[in-house]
CSV table of C-alpha atoms in Angstrom, one decimal:
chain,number,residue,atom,x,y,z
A,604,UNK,CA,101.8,95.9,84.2
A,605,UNK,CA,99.4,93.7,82.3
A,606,UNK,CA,101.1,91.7,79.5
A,607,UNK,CA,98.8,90.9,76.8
A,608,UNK,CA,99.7,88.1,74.3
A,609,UNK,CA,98.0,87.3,71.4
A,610,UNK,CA,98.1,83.7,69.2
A,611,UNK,CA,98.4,82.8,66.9
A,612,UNK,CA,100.7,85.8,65.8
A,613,UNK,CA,99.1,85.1,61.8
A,614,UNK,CA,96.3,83.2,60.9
A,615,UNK,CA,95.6,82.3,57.5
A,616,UNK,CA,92.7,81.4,56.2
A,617,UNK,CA,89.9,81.8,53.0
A,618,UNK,CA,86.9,83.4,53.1
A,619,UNK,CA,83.9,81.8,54.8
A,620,UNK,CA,85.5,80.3,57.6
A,621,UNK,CA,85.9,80.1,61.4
A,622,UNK,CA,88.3,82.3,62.8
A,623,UNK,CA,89.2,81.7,66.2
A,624,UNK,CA,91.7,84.5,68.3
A,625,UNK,CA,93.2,84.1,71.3
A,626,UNK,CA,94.3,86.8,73.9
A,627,UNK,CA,95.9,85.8,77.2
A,628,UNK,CA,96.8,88.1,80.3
A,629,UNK,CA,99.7,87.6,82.5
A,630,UNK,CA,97.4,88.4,85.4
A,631,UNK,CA,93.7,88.3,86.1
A,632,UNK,CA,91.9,90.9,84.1
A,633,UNK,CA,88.2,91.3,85.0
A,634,UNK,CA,85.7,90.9,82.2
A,635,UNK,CA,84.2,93.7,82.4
A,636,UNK,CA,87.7,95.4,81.0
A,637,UNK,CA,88.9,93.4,77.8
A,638,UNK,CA,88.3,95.0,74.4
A,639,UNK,CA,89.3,93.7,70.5
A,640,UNK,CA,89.8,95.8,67.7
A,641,UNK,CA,90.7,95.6,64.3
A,642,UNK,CA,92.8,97.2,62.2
A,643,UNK,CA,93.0,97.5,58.4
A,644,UNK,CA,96.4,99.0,56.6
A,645,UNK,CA,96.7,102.9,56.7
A,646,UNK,CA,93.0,103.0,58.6
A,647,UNK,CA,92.6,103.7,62.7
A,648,UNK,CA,91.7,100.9,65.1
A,649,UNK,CA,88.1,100.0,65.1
A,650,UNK,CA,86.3,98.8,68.4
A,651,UNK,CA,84.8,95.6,67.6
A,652,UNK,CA,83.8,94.2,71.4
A,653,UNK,CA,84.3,96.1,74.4
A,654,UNK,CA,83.6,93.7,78.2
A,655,UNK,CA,84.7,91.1,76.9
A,656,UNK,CA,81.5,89.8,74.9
A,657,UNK,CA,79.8,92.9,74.2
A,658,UNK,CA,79.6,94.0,70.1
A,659,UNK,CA,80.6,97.8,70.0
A,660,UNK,CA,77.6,100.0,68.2
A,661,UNK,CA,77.5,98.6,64.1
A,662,UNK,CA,79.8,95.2,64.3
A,663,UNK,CA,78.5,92.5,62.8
A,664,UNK,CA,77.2,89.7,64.7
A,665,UNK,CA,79.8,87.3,62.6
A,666,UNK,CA,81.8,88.8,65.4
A,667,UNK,CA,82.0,87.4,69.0
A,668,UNK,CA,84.0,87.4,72.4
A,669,UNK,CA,84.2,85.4,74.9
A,670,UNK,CA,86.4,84.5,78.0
A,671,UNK,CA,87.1,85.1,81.6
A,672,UNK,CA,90.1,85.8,83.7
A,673,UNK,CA,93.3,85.1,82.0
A,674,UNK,CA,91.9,83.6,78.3
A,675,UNK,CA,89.8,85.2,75.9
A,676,UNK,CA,88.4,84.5,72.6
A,677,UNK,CA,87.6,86.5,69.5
A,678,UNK,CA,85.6,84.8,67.3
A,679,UNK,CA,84.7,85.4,63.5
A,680,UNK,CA,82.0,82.8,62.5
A,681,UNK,CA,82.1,83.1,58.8
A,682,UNK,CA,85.5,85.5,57.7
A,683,UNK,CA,84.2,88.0,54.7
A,684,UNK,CA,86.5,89.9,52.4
A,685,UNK,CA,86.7,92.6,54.5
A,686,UNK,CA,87.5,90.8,57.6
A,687,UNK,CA,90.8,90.5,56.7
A,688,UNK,CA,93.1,92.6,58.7
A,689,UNK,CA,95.2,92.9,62.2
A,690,UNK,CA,93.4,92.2,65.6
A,691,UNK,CA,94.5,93.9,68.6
A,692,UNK,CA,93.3,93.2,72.5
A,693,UNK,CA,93.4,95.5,74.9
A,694,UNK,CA,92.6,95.2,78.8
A,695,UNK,CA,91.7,98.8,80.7
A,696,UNK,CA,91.1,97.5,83.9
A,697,UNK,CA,94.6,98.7,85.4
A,698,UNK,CA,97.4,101.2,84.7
A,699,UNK,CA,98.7,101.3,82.7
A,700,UNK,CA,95.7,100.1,79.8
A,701,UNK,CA,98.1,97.7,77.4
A,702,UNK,CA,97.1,96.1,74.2
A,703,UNK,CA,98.1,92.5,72.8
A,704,UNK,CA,101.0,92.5,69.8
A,705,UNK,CA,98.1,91.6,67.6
A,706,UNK,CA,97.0,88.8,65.0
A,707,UNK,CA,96.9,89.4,61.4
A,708,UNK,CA,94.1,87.2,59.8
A,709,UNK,CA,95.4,87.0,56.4
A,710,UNK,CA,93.8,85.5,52.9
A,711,UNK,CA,94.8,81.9,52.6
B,1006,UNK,CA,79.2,112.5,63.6
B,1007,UNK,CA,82.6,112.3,65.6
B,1008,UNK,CA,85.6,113.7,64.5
B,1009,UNK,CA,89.1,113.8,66.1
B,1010,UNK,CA,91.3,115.7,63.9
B,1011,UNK,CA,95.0,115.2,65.1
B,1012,UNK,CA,97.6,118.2,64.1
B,1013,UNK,CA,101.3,119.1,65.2
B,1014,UNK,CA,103.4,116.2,63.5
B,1015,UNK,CA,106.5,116.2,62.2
B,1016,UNK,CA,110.1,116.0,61.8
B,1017,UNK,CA,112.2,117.0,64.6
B,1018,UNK,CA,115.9,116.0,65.9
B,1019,UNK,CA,116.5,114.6,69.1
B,1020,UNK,CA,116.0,116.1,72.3
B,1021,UNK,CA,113.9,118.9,70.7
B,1022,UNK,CA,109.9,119.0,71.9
B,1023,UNK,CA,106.8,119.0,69.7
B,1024,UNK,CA,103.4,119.6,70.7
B,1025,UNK,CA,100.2,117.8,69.6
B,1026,UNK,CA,96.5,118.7,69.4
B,1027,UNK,CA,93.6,116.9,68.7
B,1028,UNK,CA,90.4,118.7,67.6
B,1029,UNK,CA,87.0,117.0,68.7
B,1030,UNK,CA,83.5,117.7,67.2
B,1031,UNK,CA,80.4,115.7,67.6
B,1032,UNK,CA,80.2,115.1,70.8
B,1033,UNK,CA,80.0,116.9,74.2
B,1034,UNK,CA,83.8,117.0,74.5
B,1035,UNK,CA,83.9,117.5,78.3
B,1036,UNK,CA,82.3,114.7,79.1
B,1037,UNK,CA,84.8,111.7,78.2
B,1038,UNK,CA,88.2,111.1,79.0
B,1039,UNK,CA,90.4,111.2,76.1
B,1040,UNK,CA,93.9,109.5,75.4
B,1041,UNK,CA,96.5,109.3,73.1
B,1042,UNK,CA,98.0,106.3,71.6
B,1043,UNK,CA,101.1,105.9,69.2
B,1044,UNK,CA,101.9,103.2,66.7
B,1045,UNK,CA,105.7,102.8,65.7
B,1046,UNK,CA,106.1,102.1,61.6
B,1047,UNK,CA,105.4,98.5,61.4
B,1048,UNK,CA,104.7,97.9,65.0
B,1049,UNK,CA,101.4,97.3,67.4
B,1050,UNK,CA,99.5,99.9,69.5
B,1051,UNK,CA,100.9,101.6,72.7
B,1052,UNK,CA,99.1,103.5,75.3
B,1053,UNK,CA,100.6,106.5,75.9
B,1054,UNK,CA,98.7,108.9,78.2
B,1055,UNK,CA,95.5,109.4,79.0
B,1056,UNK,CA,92.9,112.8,80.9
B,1057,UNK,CA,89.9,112.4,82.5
B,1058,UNK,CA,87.2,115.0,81.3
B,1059,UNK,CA,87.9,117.2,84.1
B,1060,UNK,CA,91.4,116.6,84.0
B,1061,UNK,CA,91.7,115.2,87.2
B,1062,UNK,CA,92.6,112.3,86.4
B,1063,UNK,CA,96.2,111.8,84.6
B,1064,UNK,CA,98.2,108.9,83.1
B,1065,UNK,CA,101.0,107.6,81.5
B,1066,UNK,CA,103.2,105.3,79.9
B,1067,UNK,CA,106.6,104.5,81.7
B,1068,UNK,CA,108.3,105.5,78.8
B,1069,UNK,CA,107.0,108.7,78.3
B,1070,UNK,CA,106.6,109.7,81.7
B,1071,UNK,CA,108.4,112.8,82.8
B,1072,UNK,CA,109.1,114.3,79.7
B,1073,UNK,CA,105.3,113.9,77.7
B,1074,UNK,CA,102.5,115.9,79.1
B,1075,UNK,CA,98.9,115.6,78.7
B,1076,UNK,CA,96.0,118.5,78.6
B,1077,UNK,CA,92.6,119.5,77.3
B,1078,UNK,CA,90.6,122.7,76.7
B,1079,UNK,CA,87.1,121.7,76.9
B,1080,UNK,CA,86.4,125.2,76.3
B,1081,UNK,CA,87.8,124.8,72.8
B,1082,UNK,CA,87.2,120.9,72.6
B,1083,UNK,CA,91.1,120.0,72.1
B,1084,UNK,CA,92.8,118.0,73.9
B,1085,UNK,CA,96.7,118.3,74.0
B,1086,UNK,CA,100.2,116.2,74.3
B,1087,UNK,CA,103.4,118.2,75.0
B,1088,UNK,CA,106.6,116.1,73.8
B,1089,UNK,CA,109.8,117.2,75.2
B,1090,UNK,CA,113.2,115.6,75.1
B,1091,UNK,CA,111.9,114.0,71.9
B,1092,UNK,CA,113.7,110.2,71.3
B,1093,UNK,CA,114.1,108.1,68.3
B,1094,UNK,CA,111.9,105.5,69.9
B,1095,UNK,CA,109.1,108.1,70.4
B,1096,UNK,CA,108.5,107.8,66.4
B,1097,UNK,CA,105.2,106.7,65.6
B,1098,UNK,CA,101.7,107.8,64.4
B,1099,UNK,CA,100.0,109.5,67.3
B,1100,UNK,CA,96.2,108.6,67.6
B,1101,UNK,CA,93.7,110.8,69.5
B,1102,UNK,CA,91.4,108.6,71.1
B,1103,UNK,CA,87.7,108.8,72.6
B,1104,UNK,CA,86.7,106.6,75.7
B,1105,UNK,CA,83.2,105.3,75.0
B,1106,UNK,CA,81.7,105.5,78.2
B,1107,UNK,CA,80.8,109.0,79.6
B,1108,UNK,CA,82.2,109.4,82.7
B,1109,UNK,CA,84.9,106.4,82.8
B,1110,UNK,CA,88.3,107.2,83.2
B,1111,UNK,CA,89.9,104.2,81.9
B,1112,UNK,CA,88.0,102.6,79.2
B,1113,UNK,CA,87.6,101.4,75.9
B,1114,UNK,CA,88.1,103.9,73.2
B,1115,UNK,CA,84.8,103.9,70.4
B,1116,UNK,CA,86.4,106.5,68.2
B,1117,UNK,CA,89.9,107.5,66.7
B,1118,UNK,CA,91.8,110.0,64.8
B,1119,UNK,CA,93.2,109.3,61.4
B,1120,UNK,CA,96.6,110.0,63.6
B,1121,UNK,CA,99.9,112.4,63.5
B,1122,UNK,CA,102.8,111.2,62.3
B,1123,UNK,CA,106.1,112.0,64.1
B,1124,UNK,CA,109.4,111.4,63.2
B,1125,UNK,CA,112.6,111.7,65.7
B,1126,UNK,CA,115.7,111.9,63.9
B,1127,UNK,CA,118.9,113.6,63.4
C-alpha cells in the first residue's frame, strides 16, 4: 500500500498569501496518478488538480500542482476567504487508491 | 447537472448488516466506474471499494474486505454497498463517488455525494 503523508499537518496563514502544501509517497507514484482536493466543514471533497498539475473543470488558476515521483506540491498563489479549508492528496495509480491525512489551511 | 444521492444510513448494533445505495443522474451512469469512500467523525478520507462500469472490475479496502460488497444497476443508475458484520470502526459518512475519466477504472473522482451517515453501536 501507498502511504501518503501530508505537511505541514496545519498551516496558518491570512488572506493574500502563498500557500505551499506538501504530499509525499512512501513509494514512486507516477504523475499521471496524484490528485488534491479540498474540503470545507460539512461540504464533500472537491477535485481541485487531478495528474498531478492538471486544474479539474472550474478551479481557479490561484491553484497549482506540481511534483514528480515521491514529492508533490499544491500550491495557492494568493489564499482568498474561501480558500480556507482541509486539503487532502490522493494517488490512484495502485490498489488500493489512498489519500494523505490532510492539511488544514486555517485563518491566521 | 450531476447528482449522486446517497440513501441507507443509519444506526445499527454490531455485527448487524446495512445496505447502501447511491442514486446517479446527469450522466451516462454506465460509463464510469464508481466508488465509495467513508469519512470517520473527525477523521480523513478512506477508500473503501470501488466498480468498474461493467462491474468487472472490483476493489477493496483491507478492512472491509470480506464482509462489504460492492454493486451497480446501470439499468436503474444506482450503484450499491452491502455492509455485513457491521463494526464500530466502520462508523463514518459514506460518500458515493464518480471517477472522472470515462472508461478508467481507478481514477480521480470529479463528483461526490453529500454522503450517508452510519453509526455502529450498541
Amino acid at each position: 500500500e501507498i502511504v501518503l503523508t501530508q505537511s505541514p499537518g496545519t498551516l496558518s496563514l491570512s488572506p493574500g498569501e502563498r500557500a505551499t502544501l506538501s504530499c509525499r509517497a512512501s513509494q514512486s507514484v507516477s504523475s499521471t496518478f496524484l490528485a488534491w482536493y479540498q474540503q470545507k466543514p460539512g461540504q464533500a471533497p472537491r477535485l481541485l488538480i487531478y495528474g498531478a498539475s492538471s486544474r479539474a473543470t472550474g478551479i481557479p488558476d490561484r491553484f497549482s500542482g506540481s511534483g514528480s515521483g515521491t514529492d508533490f506540491t499544491l500550491t495557492i498563489s494568493r489564499l482568498e476567504p474561501e480558500d480556507f479549508a482541509v486539503y487532502y492528496c490522493q494517488q490512484y495509480g495502485r490498489s488500493p487508491l489512498t489519500f494523505g491525512p490532510g492539511t488544514k489551511v486555517e485563518i491566521k | 447537472e450531476v447528482q449522486l444521492v446517497e440513501s441507507g444510513g443509519g444506526l445499527v448494533q454490531p455485527g448487524r448488516s446495512l445496505r447502501l445505495s447511491c442514486a446517479a443522474s446527469g450522466f451516462t451512469f454506465g460509463d464510469y466506474a464508481m466508488h465509495w469512500v467513508r469519512q470517520a467523525p473527525g477523521k480523513g478520507l478512506e477508500w473503501v471499494s470501488g466498480i468498474s462500469w461493467n462491474s468487472g472490475s472490483i476493489g477493496y479496502a483491507d478492512s472491509v474486505k470480506g464482509r462489504f460488497t460492492i454493486s451497480r444497476d446501470n439499468a436503474k443508475n444506482s450503484l450499491y454497498l452491502q455492509m455485513n458484520s457491521l463494526r464500530p470502526e466502520d462508523t463514518a459518512l459514506y460518500y458515493c463517488s464518480k471517477v472522472r475519466t470515462y472508461g478508467d477504472y481507478f481514477s480521480n473522482f470529479d463528483y461526490w455525494g453529500q454522503g450517508t451517515l452510519v453509526t455502529v453501536s450498541s
